[in-house]
Tab-separated table of C-alpha atoms in Angstrom:
chain	number	residue	atom	x	y	z
A	1	MET	CA	64.811	48.218	124.209
A	2	THR	CA	66.226	48.694	120.532
A	3	ALA	CA	63.917	48.067	118.260
A	4	LEU	CA	64.211	43.897	116.933
A	5	ASN	CA	64.438	44.285	113.271
A	6	SER	CA	67.183	47.043	113.507
A	7	LEU	CA	69.404	44.379	115.759
A	8	THR	CA	73.055	43.986	113.732
A	9	ILE	CA	73.864	40.212	112.882
A	10	SER	CA	76.131	39.688	115.580
A	11	ALA	CA	73.142	41.549	118.422
A	12	ALA	CA	71.212	39.337	117.320
A	13	ARG	CA	73.010	36.395	117.293
A	14	ASP	CA	74.439	37.127	120.804
A	15	ALA	CA	71.208	37.871	121.756
A	16	LEU	CA	69.779	34.253	120.683
A	17	ARG	CA	72.549	32.491	122.236
A	18	ALA	CA	71.332	34.660	125.640
A	19	GLY	CA	68.142	33.160	124.810
A	20	ASP	CA	67.163	37.377	124.984
A	21	VAL	CA	64.822	36.738	122.017
A	22	THR	CA	63.624	33.828	119.088
A	23	ALA	CA	64.443	34.087	115.425
A	24	ALA	CA	60.064	33.894	115.703
A	25	ASP	CA	61.007	36.982	117.860
A	26	LEU	CA	62.843	38.906	115.192
A	27	THR	CA	61.411	37.465	112.226
A	28	SER	CA	57.593	39.690	113.423
A	29	ALA	CA	59.370	42.116	113.866
A	30	CYS	CA	61.153	42.034	110.020
A	31	LEU	CA	57.906	40.713	108.847
A	32	SER	CA	55.981	44.076	110.414
A	33	ALA	CA	58.690	46.224	109.490
A	34	ILE	CA	57.753	45.011	105.483
A	35	GLU	CA	54.516	45.838	106.092
A	36	ASP	CA	54.877	49.512	107.386
A	37	ALA	CA	57.496	50.297	104.852
A	38	GLY	CA	55.572	48.763	100.980
A	39	VAL	CA	56.140	52.587	99.869
A	40	LEU	CA	59.612	52.032	99.628
A	41	ASN	CA	58.652	49.441	97.044
A	42	ALA	CA	62.128	46.974	98.238
A	43	PHE	CA	60.261	43.581	99.020
A	44	VAL	CA	58.744	42.289	95.744
A	45	HIS	CA	57.613	39.269	96.250
A	46	LYS	CA	57.231	38.460	100.355
A	47	THR	CA	57.728	35.138	101.980
A	48	PRO	CA	55.484	35.667	105.494
A	49	GLU	CA	54.445	32.128	105.986
A	50	LEU	CA	57.498	30.762	104.853
A	51	ALA	CA	59.557	32.774	106.635
A	52	MET	CA	57.348	32.128	110.396
A	53	GLU	CA	58.011	27.907	109.442
A	54	GLN	CA	61.876	28.311	108.826
A	55	ALA	CA	61.922	30.512	112.427
A	56	LYS	CA	60.515	27.566	113.895
A	57	SER	CA	63.178	25.517	112.433
A	58	ALA	CA	65.698	28.119	113.715
A	59	ASP	CA	64.273	27.806	117.185
A	60	ALA	CA	64.721	24.232	117.630
A	61	ARG	CA	68.132	24.442	116.760
A	62	LEU	CA	68.693	27.370	118.941
A	63	ALA	CA	67.624	25.385	121.488
A	64	LYS	CA	70.200	22.091	120.611
A	65	GLY	CA	73.219	24.356	121.608
A	66	ASP	CA	75.008	23.998	118.491
A	67	ALA	CA	73.505	26.449	115.705
A	68	PRO	CA	75.417	28.425	113.165
A	69	ASP	CA	76.331	32.077	113.727
A	70	MET	CA	73.745	32.797	111.503
A	71	CYS	CA	70.753	31.007	112.442
A	72	GLY	CA	68.362	32.335	113.369
A	73	ILE	CA	68.971	35.909	111.240
A	74	PRO	CA	66.730	36.829	109.061
A	75	LEU	CA	67.396	38.098	105.666
A	76	GLY	CA	66.350	39.461	102.417
A	77	ILE	CA	67.026	38.201	99.015
A	78	LYS	CA	67.939	39.525	95.433
A	79	ASP	CA	65.494	39.207	93.111
A	80	LEU	CA	68.707	37.798	90.983
A	81	PHE	CA	68.891	34.733	93.055
A	82	CYS	CA	66.881	31.536	92.255
A	83	THR	CA	65.132	30.566	95.061
A	84	LYS	CA	62.685	27.134	95.334
A	85	GLY	CA	59.376	27.400	94.710
A	86	VAL	CA	59.432	31.222	94.822
A	87	GLU	CA	59.149	33.621	92.285
A	88	SER	CA	62.641	34.690	90.618
A	89	GLN	CA	62.429	37.122	88.154
A	90	ALA	CA	65.663	38.946	88.253
A	91	ALA	CA	62.872	42.149	88.050
A	92	SER	CA	62.194	40.938	83.726
A	93	ARG	CA	58.525	40.608	82.866
A	94	ILE	CA	61.058	37.460	80.525
A	95	LEU	CA	60.979	35.266	83.574
A	96	GLU	CA	57.119	36.341	84.608
A	97	GLY	CA	55.980	33.138	86.681
A	98	PHE	CA	59.261	31.434	86.704
A	99	LYS	CA	59.548	29.538	89.932
A	100	PRO	CA	62.323	27.345	89.994
A	101	GLU	CA	62.674	23.805	91.430
A	102	TYR	CA	66.879	24.014	92.873
A	103	GLU	CA	67.951	26.509	95.131
A	104	SER	CA	70.929	28.778	94.109
A	105	THR	CA	74.017	27.414	95.749
A	106	VAL	CA	74.273	30.830	97.559
A	107	SER	CA	71.154	31.225	99.366
A	108	GLN	CA	71.308	27.401	99.673
A	109	ASN	CA	74.399	27.646	102.233
A	110	LEU	CA	72.926	30.370	104.385
A	111	LEU	CA	69.633	28.449	104.745
A	112	ASP	CA	72.016	25.275	105.805
A	113	GLN	CA	73.038	27.538	108.836
A	114	GLY	CA	69.532	28.479	109.811
A	115	THR	CA	68.384	32.040	108.433
A	116	ILE	CA	65.720	32.850	107.230
A	117	MET	CA	64.338	34.833	104.538
A	118	LEU	CA	61.718	36.690	104.568
A	119	GLY	CA	61.040	37.555	100.469
A	120	LYS	CA	62.674	38.237	97.776
A	121	LEU	CA	64.509	42.283	96.613
A	122	ASN	CA	63.840	44.880	94.383
A	123	MET	CA	66.919	44.950	91.756
A	124	ASP	CA	67.669	46.552	88.000
A	125	GLU	CA	65.939	43.818	85.338
A	126	PHE	CA	69.000	41.574	84.882
A	127	ALA	CA	70.612	43.552	87.556
A	128	MET	CA	71.173	46.751	84.414
A	129	GLY	CA	71.444	49.736	85.851
A	130	SER	CA	72.664	51.787	88.589
A	131	SER	CA	69.538	53.168	90.789
A	132	ASN	CA	66.732	50.336	89.966
A	133	GLU	CA	64.998	52.291	87.504
A	134	THR	CA	64.845	49.270	85.482
A	135	SER	CA	62.813	47.156	87.032
A	136	VAL	CA	58.919	45.246	85.898
A	137	TYR	CA	58.190	46.601	89.900
A	138	GLY	CA	58.915	50.401	89.757
A	139	ASP	CA	61.493	51.384	91.150
A	140	ALA	CA	62.478	50.771	94.640
A	141	ILE	CA	62.945	54.130	97.113
A	142	ASN	CA	65.987	55.213	98.840
A	143	PRO	CA	64.763	55.827	102.754
A	144	TRP	CA	66.916	59.582	103.123
A	145	ARG	CA	65.542	61.875	102.001
A	146	ARG	CA	67.376	65.310	101.490
A	147	GLU	CA	67.155	67.765	103.844
A	148	GLY	CA	64.287	70.003	103.268
A	149	SER	CA	63.386	67.898	100.656
A	150	ASP	CA	60.315	65.213	100.154
A	151	ALA	CA	62.414	63.511	96.378
A	152	ALA	CA	62.671	60.788	96.188
A	153	LEU	CA	65.976	59.611	96.155
A	154	THR	CA	67.198	55.729	94.270
A	155	PRO	CA	68.530	53.401	96.576
A	156	GLY	CA	71.394	52.733	93.645
A	157	GLY	CA	71.594	49.724	91.845
A	158	SER	CA	71.291	47.111	90.727
A	159	SER	CA	71.083	45.565	94.124
A	160	GLY	CA	68.313	49.052	94.992
A	161	GLY	CA	66.382	46.721	96.925
A	162	SER	CA	68.760	45.140	99.401
A	163	ALA	CA	70.351	48.870	100.469
A	164	SER	CA	66.937	50.017	100.814
A	165	ALA	CA	65.470	47.165	103.052
A	166	VAL	CA	69.282	47.213	104.957
A	167	ALA	CA	68.752	50.613	105.930
A	168	ALA	CA	65.194	51.212	106.332
A	169	ASP	CA	65.975	47.741	109.019
A	170	LEU	CA	63.158	45.851	107.034
A	171	CYS	CA	65.672	42.991	107.449
A	172	LEU	CA	69.022	42.592	109.056
A	173	ALA	CA	71.139	42.033	106.027
A	174	ALA	CA	70.723	40.530	102.448
A	175	THR	CA	72.223	38.811	99.375
A	176	GLY	CA	73.361	41.514	96.476
A	177	THR	CA	75.463	40.978	93.509
A	178	ASP	CA	77.711	43.224	91.953
A	179	THR	CA	78.970	43.016	88.047
A	180	GLY	CA	80.540	46.514	88.047
A	181	GLY	CA	79.254	47.495	92.069
A	182	SER	CA	75.578	46.578	92.257
A	183	ILE	CA	77.038	46.095	95.562
A	184	ARG	CA	79.557	49.241	96.320
A	185	GLN	CA	77.636	52.164	95.770
A	186	PRO	CA	73.880	51.265	96.332
A	187	ALA	CA	75.928	50.226	99.928
A	188	ALA	CA	77.216	53.961	99.169
A	189	PHE	CA	74.246	55.537	98.390
A	190	THR	CA	71.902	53.984	101.604
A	191	GLY	CA	74.459	54.216	104.621
A	192	ILE	CA	75.178	50.977	104.901
A	193	VAL	CA	78.243	48.214	104.389
A	194	GLY	CA	78.444	45.865	101.371
A	195	LEU	CA	81.478	43.730	100.371
A	196	LYS	CA	81.758	42.423	96.810
A	197	PRO	CA	84.085	39.670	97.504
A	198	THR	CA	87.267	37.684	95.071
A	199	TYR	CA	85.588	36.250	91.945
A	200	GLY	CA	84.962	33.165	92.568
A	201	ARG	CA	84.742	33.238	96.184
A	202	CYS	CA	81.069	32.546	95.996
A	203	SER	CA	79.242	30.209	93.725
A	204	ARG	CA	77.884	31.700	90.915
A	205	TRP	CA	75.350	28.539	90.593
A	206	GLY	CA	71.622	29.255	90.702
A	207	VAL	CA	72.115	33.164	90.353
A	208	VAL	CA	70.544	34.719	86.817
A	209	ALA	CA	73.695	35.529	84.794
A	210	PHE	CA	74.684	39.038	83.320
A	211	ALA	CA	78.223	38.965	82.942
A	212	SER	CA	79.147	35.435	83.849
A	213	SER	CA	83.910	36.948	84.045
A	214	LEU	CA	81.878	39.905	86.097
A	215	ASP	CA	79.212	38.265	87.447
A	216	GLN	CA	80.500	38.157	92.145
A	217	ALA	CA	76.953	37.350	95.592
A	218	GLY	CA	78.190	39.168	98.192
A	219	PRO	CA	76.644	40.623	101.500
A	220	MET	CA	75.254	43.838	102.669
A	221	THR	CA	75.192	44.763	106.002
A	222	LYS	CA	74.769	46.911	108.614
A	223	SER	CA	78.067	47.076	109.860
A	224	VAL	CA	81.576	45.197	108.430
A	225	ARG	CA	81.430	42.660	111.284
A	226	ASP	CA	78.366	41.266	109.714
A	227	ALA	CA	79.881	41.468	106.450
A	228	ALA	CA	82.411	39.022	107.369
A	229	ILE	CA	80.337	36.819	109.235
A	230	MET	CA	78.173	36.584	105.820
A	231	MET	CA	80.286	36.446	103.927
A	232	ARG	CA	81.885	33.057	105.375
A	233	ALA	CA	78.247	31.648	105.608
A	234	MET	CA	77.933	32.210	101.490
A	235	ALA	CA	81.259	31.118	100.356
A	236	SER	CA	81.892	28.227	99.525
A	237	HIS	CA	83.550	26.006	97.050
A	238	ASP	CA	81.366	23.976	93.878
A	239	PRO	CA	81.280	21.972	91.616
A	240	LYS	CA	78.678	23.498	89.620
A	241	ASP	CA	80.416	26.336	89.051
A	242	SER	CA	83.438	25.964	86.874
A	243	THR	CA	84.626	29.508	88.258
A	244	SER	CA	84.452	28.449	91.950
A	245	SER	CA	87.599	28.470	94.230
A	246	GLU	CA	88.352	25.784	95.872
A	247	LEU	CA	90.225	27.145	98.592
A	248	PRO	CA	89.350	27.065	102.670
A	249	VAL	CA	86.699	30.184	103.361
A	250	PRO	CA	88.277	31.150	105.937
A	251	ASP	CA	87.105	32.515	108.950
A	252	PHE	CA	86.418	36.497	108.237
A	253	GLU	CA	85.368	38.126	111.701
A	254	ALA	CA	88.089	36.697	113.225
A	255	ALA	CA	90.214	38.561	111.032
A	256	LEU	CA	88.584	41.223	112.777
A	257	THR	CA	91.389	42.756	115.236
A	258	GLY	CA	91.458	46.906	114.133
A	259	ASP	CA	95.136	46.965	114.232
A	260	ILE	CA	96.598	48.111	110.638
A	261	ARG	CA	99.881	49.236	112.147
A	262	GLY	CA	102.974	49.290	109.453
A	263	LYS	CA	99.595	48.163	106.653
A	264	LYS	CA	101.203	50.236	103.469
A	265	ILE	CA	97.509	51.770	102.268
A	266	GLY	CA	97.711	52.898	98.413
A	267	ILE	CA	96.090	56.344	97.208
A	268	PRO	CA	95.572	55.852	93.741
A	269	LYS	CA	96.405	59.642	91.333
A	270	GLU	CA	93.959	58.068	88.463
A	271	TYR	CA	91.106	58.146	91.057
A	272	ARG	CA	91.155	62.064	91.009
A	273	MET	CA	88.814	63.134	88.625
A	274	ASP	CA	87.879	66.058	87.244
A	275	GLY	CA	84.081	67.190	88.579
A	276	MET	CA	84.617	64.941	91.747
A	277	ASP	CA	81.908	66.378	94.407
A	278	ASP	CA	83.961	68.494	96.898
A	279	GLY	CA	81.935	66.276	99.697
A	280	ILE	CA	83.662	63.616	98.179
A	281	GLU	CA	87.446	64.160	97.428
A	282	LYS	CA	87.390	65.186	101.219
A	283	LEU	CA	85.665	61.963	102.311
A	284	TRP	CA	88.271	60.845	101.009
A	285	ALA	CA	91.411	62.161	102.402
A	286	ASP	CA	89.830	62.557	105.867
A	287	GLY	CA	90.145	58.857	105.738
A	288	ALA	CA	93.440	58.330	104.591
A	289	ASP	CA	94.555	60.688	107.268
A	290	MET	CA	91.864	58.312	109.262
A	291	LEU	CA	94.133	55.254	108.351
A	292	ARG	CA	97.098	56.900	109.151
A	293	ASP	CA	95.676	57.661	112.475
A	294	ALA	CA	95.602	54.263	113.248
A	295	GLY	CA	99.398	53.746	112.175
A	296	ALA	CA	99.508	52.462	108.273
A	297	GLU	CA	101.519	54.156	105.915
A	298	ILE	CA	99.433	55.764	103.822
A	299	VAL	CA	100.776	56.192	99.970
A	300	ASP	CA	100.672	57.403	96.216
A	301	ILE	CA	99.664	54.819	93.833
A	302	SER	CA	99.166	54.584	89.533
A	303	LEU	CA	97.051	52.110	88.084
A	304	PRO	CA	97.376	53.668	84.199
A	305	HIS	CA	95.040	52.178	82.705
A	306	THR	CA	92.095	53.598	85.052
A	307	LYS	CA	90.576	56.320	82.828
A	308	TYR	CA	90.292	52.836	80.180
A	309	ALA	CA	87.849	50.782	82.852
A	310	LEU	CA	84.823	51.944	81.845
A	311	PRO	CA	85.251	51.803	78.016
A	312	ALA	CA	86.357	47.922	78.318
A	313	TYR	CA	83.645	47.408	80.908
A	314	TYR	CA	80.568	48.124	78.953
A	315	VAL	CA	82.100	46.127	76.056
A	316	ILE	CA	82.737	43.566	77.629
A	317	ALA	CA	79.897	43.265	79.954
A	318	PRO	CA	77.030	43.875	77.255
A	319	ALA	CA	78.833	40.826	74.822
A	320	GLU	CA	78.409	38.469	77.664
A	321	ALA	CA	75.067	40.201	78.084
A	322	SER	CA	73.902	39.097	74.669
A	323	SER	CA	74.946	35.396	74.845
A	324	ASN	CA	73.930	34.712	78.654
A	325	LEU	CA	70.485	36.190	77.682
A	326	ALA	CA	69.839	33.991	74.211
A	327	ARG	CA	68.147	31.741	76.575
A	328	TYR	CA	64.833	33.288	76.738
A	329	ASP	CA	63.123	33.101	74.000
A	330	GLY	CA	59.804	31.984	75.668
A	331	VAL	CA	60.018	28.856	74.506
A	332	ARG	CA	60.572	26.761	78.155
A	333	PHE	CA	60.097	29.263	80.743
A	334	GLY	CA	59.009	32.527	81.395
A	335	HIS	CA	56.950	35.062	79.590
A	336	ARG	CA	55.783	34.126	76.075
A	337	ALA	CA	54.015	36.935	73.563
A	338	LYS	CA	50.481	36.041	71.735
A	339	LEU	CA	51.175	35.241	68.366
A	340	ALA	CA	49.147	35.738	64.937
A	341	ALA	CA	47.760	33.248	62.213
A	342	GLY	CA	51.064	32.161	60.724
A	343	ASP	CA	53.380	33.363	63.045
A	344	GLY	CA	55.902	30.648	62.983
A	345	ILE	CA	59.402	30.645	65.534
A	346	THR	CA	61.639	33.995	64.787
A	347	GLU	CA	58.140	36.139	65.378
A	348	MET	CA	57.379	34.396	68.825
A	349	TYR	CA	61.070	35.440	69.255
A	350	GLU	CA	60.869	38.913	68.517
A	351	LYS	CA	57.815	39.556	69.876
A	352	THR	CA	58.769	37.375	73.078
A	353	ARG	CA	62.104	39.468	73.778
A	354	ALA	CA	60.489	42.706	72.279
A	355	GLU	CA	58.134	42.579	75.016
A	356	GLY	CA	60.181	40.516	77.835
A	357	PHE	CA	62.577	42.646	78.684
A	358	GLY	CA	63.009	46.476	79.045
A	359	PRO	CA	64.654	49.185	77.335
A	360	GLU	CA	68.063	49.256	79.260
A	361	VAL	CA	68.240	45.326	78.575
A	362	GLN	CA	67.359	46.121	75.244
A	363	ARG	CA	69.833	48.293	74.244
A	364	ARG	CA	73.043	46.050	75.959
A	365	VAL	CA	71.914	43.321	74.738
A	366	MET	CA	72.151	45.089	71.314
A	367	ILE	CA	75.401	46.646	71.872
A	368	GLY	CA	76.619	42.751	73.119
A	369	THR	CA	75.596	41.651	69.879
A	370	TYR	CA	77.385	44.363	67.902
A	371	VAL	CA	80.495	43.579	69.094
A	372	LEU	CA	81.220	40.611	69.277
A	373	SER	CA	79.255	40.629	65.331
A	374	ALA	CA	81.902	39.159	62.760
A	375	GLY	CA	83.501	42.428	61.667
A	376	PHE	CA	83.992	44.187	65.297
A	377	TYR	CA	85.283	41.204	67.328
A	378	ASP	CA	88.478	42.630	67.162
A	379	ALA	CA	87.924	46.143	67.021
A	380	TYR	CA	85.663	46.180	70.042
A	381	TYR	CA	85.704	42.462	71.980
A	382	ASN	CA	88.761	41.609	71.779
A	383	ARG	CA	90.756	44.802	72.272
A	384	ALA	CA	88.328	45.460	75.100
A	385	ARG	CA	89.946	42.331	76.909
A	386	ARG	CA	93.255	43.005	76.211
A	387	VAL	CA	92.233	46.943	78.251
A	388	ARG	CA	91.201	43.910	80.875
A	389	ALA	CA	94.469	42.557	81.204
A	390	LEU	CA	96.559	45.571	81.401
A	391	ILE	CA	94.200	46.731	84.174
A	392	LYS	CA	94.661	43.499	85.798
A	393	LYS	CA	98.250	44.429	85.799
A	394	ASP	CA	98.263	47.346	87.309
A	395	PHE	CA	96.699	46.337	90.427
A	396	ASP	CA	98.755	43.046	90.293
A	397	ASP	CA	102.052	45.339	89.960
A	398	VAL	CA	101.221	48.265	92.892
A	399	PHE	CA	100.118	44.598	95.512
A	400	ALA	CA	103.907	43.446	94.638
A	401	THR	CA	105.120	46.728	96.041
A	402	GLY	CA	103.819	45.855	99.334
A	403	VAL	CA	100.613	47.715	99.358
A	404	ASP	CA	97.698	46.034	101.732
A	405	ALA	CA	94.937	47.695	100.522
A	406	ILE	CA	93.929	50.683	97.871
A	407	LEU	CA	91.379	53.614	99.615
A	408	THR	CA	89.070	55.570	97.179
A	409	PRO	CA	86.019	56.664	96.816
A	410	ALA	CA	83.262	54.290	96.114
A	411	THR	CA	80.756	56.883	93.809
A	412	PRO	CA	80.900	60.137	92.163
A	413	SER	CA	78.458	61.149	94.494
A	414	SER	CA	75.499	60.885	96.952
A	415	ALA	CA	72.153	59.862	96.105
A	416	PHE	CA	70.719	61.669	92.576
A	417	GLY	CA	66.471	61.556	92.657
A	418	LEU	CA	63.953	59.274	90.703
A	419	GLY	CA	63.867	60.448	87.231
A	420	GLU	CA	66.648	62.856	86.895
A	421	MET	CA	68.744	60.604	85.146
A	422	LYS	CA	66.285	59.473	83.052
A	423	ASP	CA	66.372	62.116	79.963
A	424	VAL	CA	70.416	62.523	80.230
A	425	ASP	CA	73.350	59.903	77.841
A	426	PRO	CA	72.969	56.651	78.712
A	427	VAL	CA	76.765	57.032	79.033
A	428	GLN	CA	76.338	59.425	82.583
A	429	MET	CA	74.195	56.952	84.329
A	430	PHE	CA	77.189	54.451	83.796
A	431	LEU	CA	80.517	56.988	85.432
A	432	ASN	CA	78.021	55.380	88.712
A	433	ASP	CA	80.192	52.584	88.278
A	434	VAL	CA	84.048	54.612	87.209
A	435	PHE	CA	85.172	53.788	91.037
A	436	THR	CA	83.984	50.144	91.272
A	437	VAL	CA	84.081	48.386	87.609
A	438	THR	CA	88.009	47.829	87.406
A	439	VAL	CA	87.502	45.967	90.584
A	440	ASN	CA	85.835	43.644	88.388
A	441	LEU	CA	87.468	43.725	85.768
A	442	ALA	CA	90.197	42.555	87.769
A	443	GLY	CA	88.116	40.130	89.693
A	444	LEU	CA	89.498	41.531	93.007
A	445	PRO	CA	87.815	42.220	96.307
A	446	GLY	CA	86.046	45.436	97.321
A	447	ILE	CA	84.487	46.694	100.170
A	448	SER	CA	82.133	49.950	100.158
A	449	VAL	CA	82.124	51.788	104.350
A	450	PRO	CA	79.593	54.399	104.964
A	451	ALA	CA	82.009	57.072	106.243
A	452	GLY	CA	79.950	60.352	106.143
A	453	LEU	CA	77.070	62.742	104.897
A	454	ASP	CA	77.210	65.216	102.091
A	455	LYS	CA	76.109	68.842	102.582
A	456	GLN	CA	72.430	67.518	101.917
A	457	GLY	CA	72.227	65.482	104.439
A	458	LEU	CA	73.013	61.610	102.487
A	459	PRO	CA	75.444	58.875	103.438
A	460	MET	CA	79.024	58.733	100.837
A	461	GLY	CA	81.296	55.636	101.037
A	462	LEU	CA	84.792	54.770	101.240
A	463	GLN	CA	85.895	51.604	99.105
A	464	MET	CA	88.578	49.632	100.146
A	465	ILE	CA	89.865	47.285	97.489
A	466	GLY	CA	92.133	44.253	99.256
A	467	ARG	CA	94.808	41.752	96.976
A	468	PRO	CA	92.779	38.456	95.488
A	469	TRP	CA	91.248	35.669	98.324
A	470	GLU	CA	92.325	38.572	101.409
A	471	GLU	CA	89.164	39.275	102.260
A	472	GLY	CA	90.077	39.375	105.909
A	473	ALA	CA	92.717	41.569	105.848
A	474	LEU	CA	90.296	44.069	103.543
A	475	LEU	CA	87.667	43.543	106.087
A	476	ASN	CA	90.176	44.434	109.042
A	477	HIS	CA	91.153	47.867	106.971
A	478	ALA	CA	87.396	48.407	106.237
A	479	TYR	CA	86.730	48.049	110.053
A	480	ALA	CA	90.041	49.755	111.765
A	481	LEU	CA	87.723	53.003	108.968
A	482	GLU	CA	84.369	51.872	110.442
A	483	LYS	CA	85.806	51.850	113.472
A	484	SER	CA	87.809	55.738	113.494
A	485	ILE	CA	84.976	57.218	111.692
A	486	GLY	CA	82.443	56.251	113.788
A	487	PHE	CA	79.411	56.840	111.363
A	488	VAL	CA	76.001	55.639	113.620
A	489	SER	CA	73.460	57.734	111.049
A	490	LYS	CA	70.332	56.269	110.225
A	491	PRO	CA	67.674	57.687	107.447
A	492	ALA	CA	64.878	59.834	109.515
A	493	LYS	CA	61.206	57.499	109.217
A	494	TRP	CA	59.221	58.657	106.401
A	495	TRP	CA	57.147	55.718	105.437
């Protein structure tokens, strides 16, 4: 029999409703898997007692016969989501010991559905990073390894713990957040599905802010169907978030027909980059062929401002981060530095932030403060905002021609080794987001689907980008791609 912790959400839902398993059984299996996988460092705050209590409630609800789709499903929650009474640190020392008195809207929506929280997941500090190497908890480890090598690999970032936990079957699914690719890149690196919805589809209330105009929560799952099921449970209008959409949340799973005949899929020429991995290029071409075989029309498109996306993103995101992180001052909550005699409030701020923020967060706060300063605001920040508008217009123009979705690589490479990028120029690390940041700048939905293994036996993903608010259609395109690819590989268990 299949191990309970390796079930998909849809398979577990069916088994729970049929009475073949209980939520307590599923939860116990996941808790055992988490204990056996300490070396992966995916779960950083474990909540086994709370999980079993929630499982008991879910079983009582299931017994009544009217439970929602997600009832009884054990999940991991990224440490960026505030969870009532449970450490919510954003993987930063500056929030050490912080236990919120409230629940984020997304995690509350999931709890209202009867889901079970197994614990909090590792991530890059304040979601700033592409490798999960900036975390105060230490690196999360990818369950995949290169063929013939024991070298530890990154699970990607910032949702690295979420990706590692789902890929290693420590939970049935996990929440992630995506500011410039932080759901889709780790999903590609670990062979799972990661969906970044349209900006405003999921509430940002109670999610520790990095860049408020870019951040968006989404599901990280084992299949496209699971992403559709979980997305419906996470999304809602929220009066507490002024950017939250009032559009009704459709039944995304009902959109999964797999029929994409006559649909137009765009292939952007600007995403063919110099030095792109040959395996990624072949994967992309094969993906286009599969969609064509499924009845879609493949068309070449142009997104001319793509080359300006990374520079614009790395002005806008740090600028918003510097404003958002100004609240961490050692006064109200979190870490406060020990002060010497005679130190005043200025010294307290300086010492607290120097001790509490890691080097990558400090770097981005300094960049952000610089581009927002009086002499440089127009030269950098305002110019980046204008570029952002042009990038959004590129997508609008393409969709106006009748293109239904866009197919691109998810990442420029497969997972790299932990420590391999530590001594390189930070801009090299930023290039991990080259295919994903445009989607955040334009506020569009995007999904990464596992598409194959490279020469080293590591998973790689393809990204599909959809029209705003049309996650159902995007998920259906991804579902057709997933069915054509038939990716079933799992990491060989070494932990």
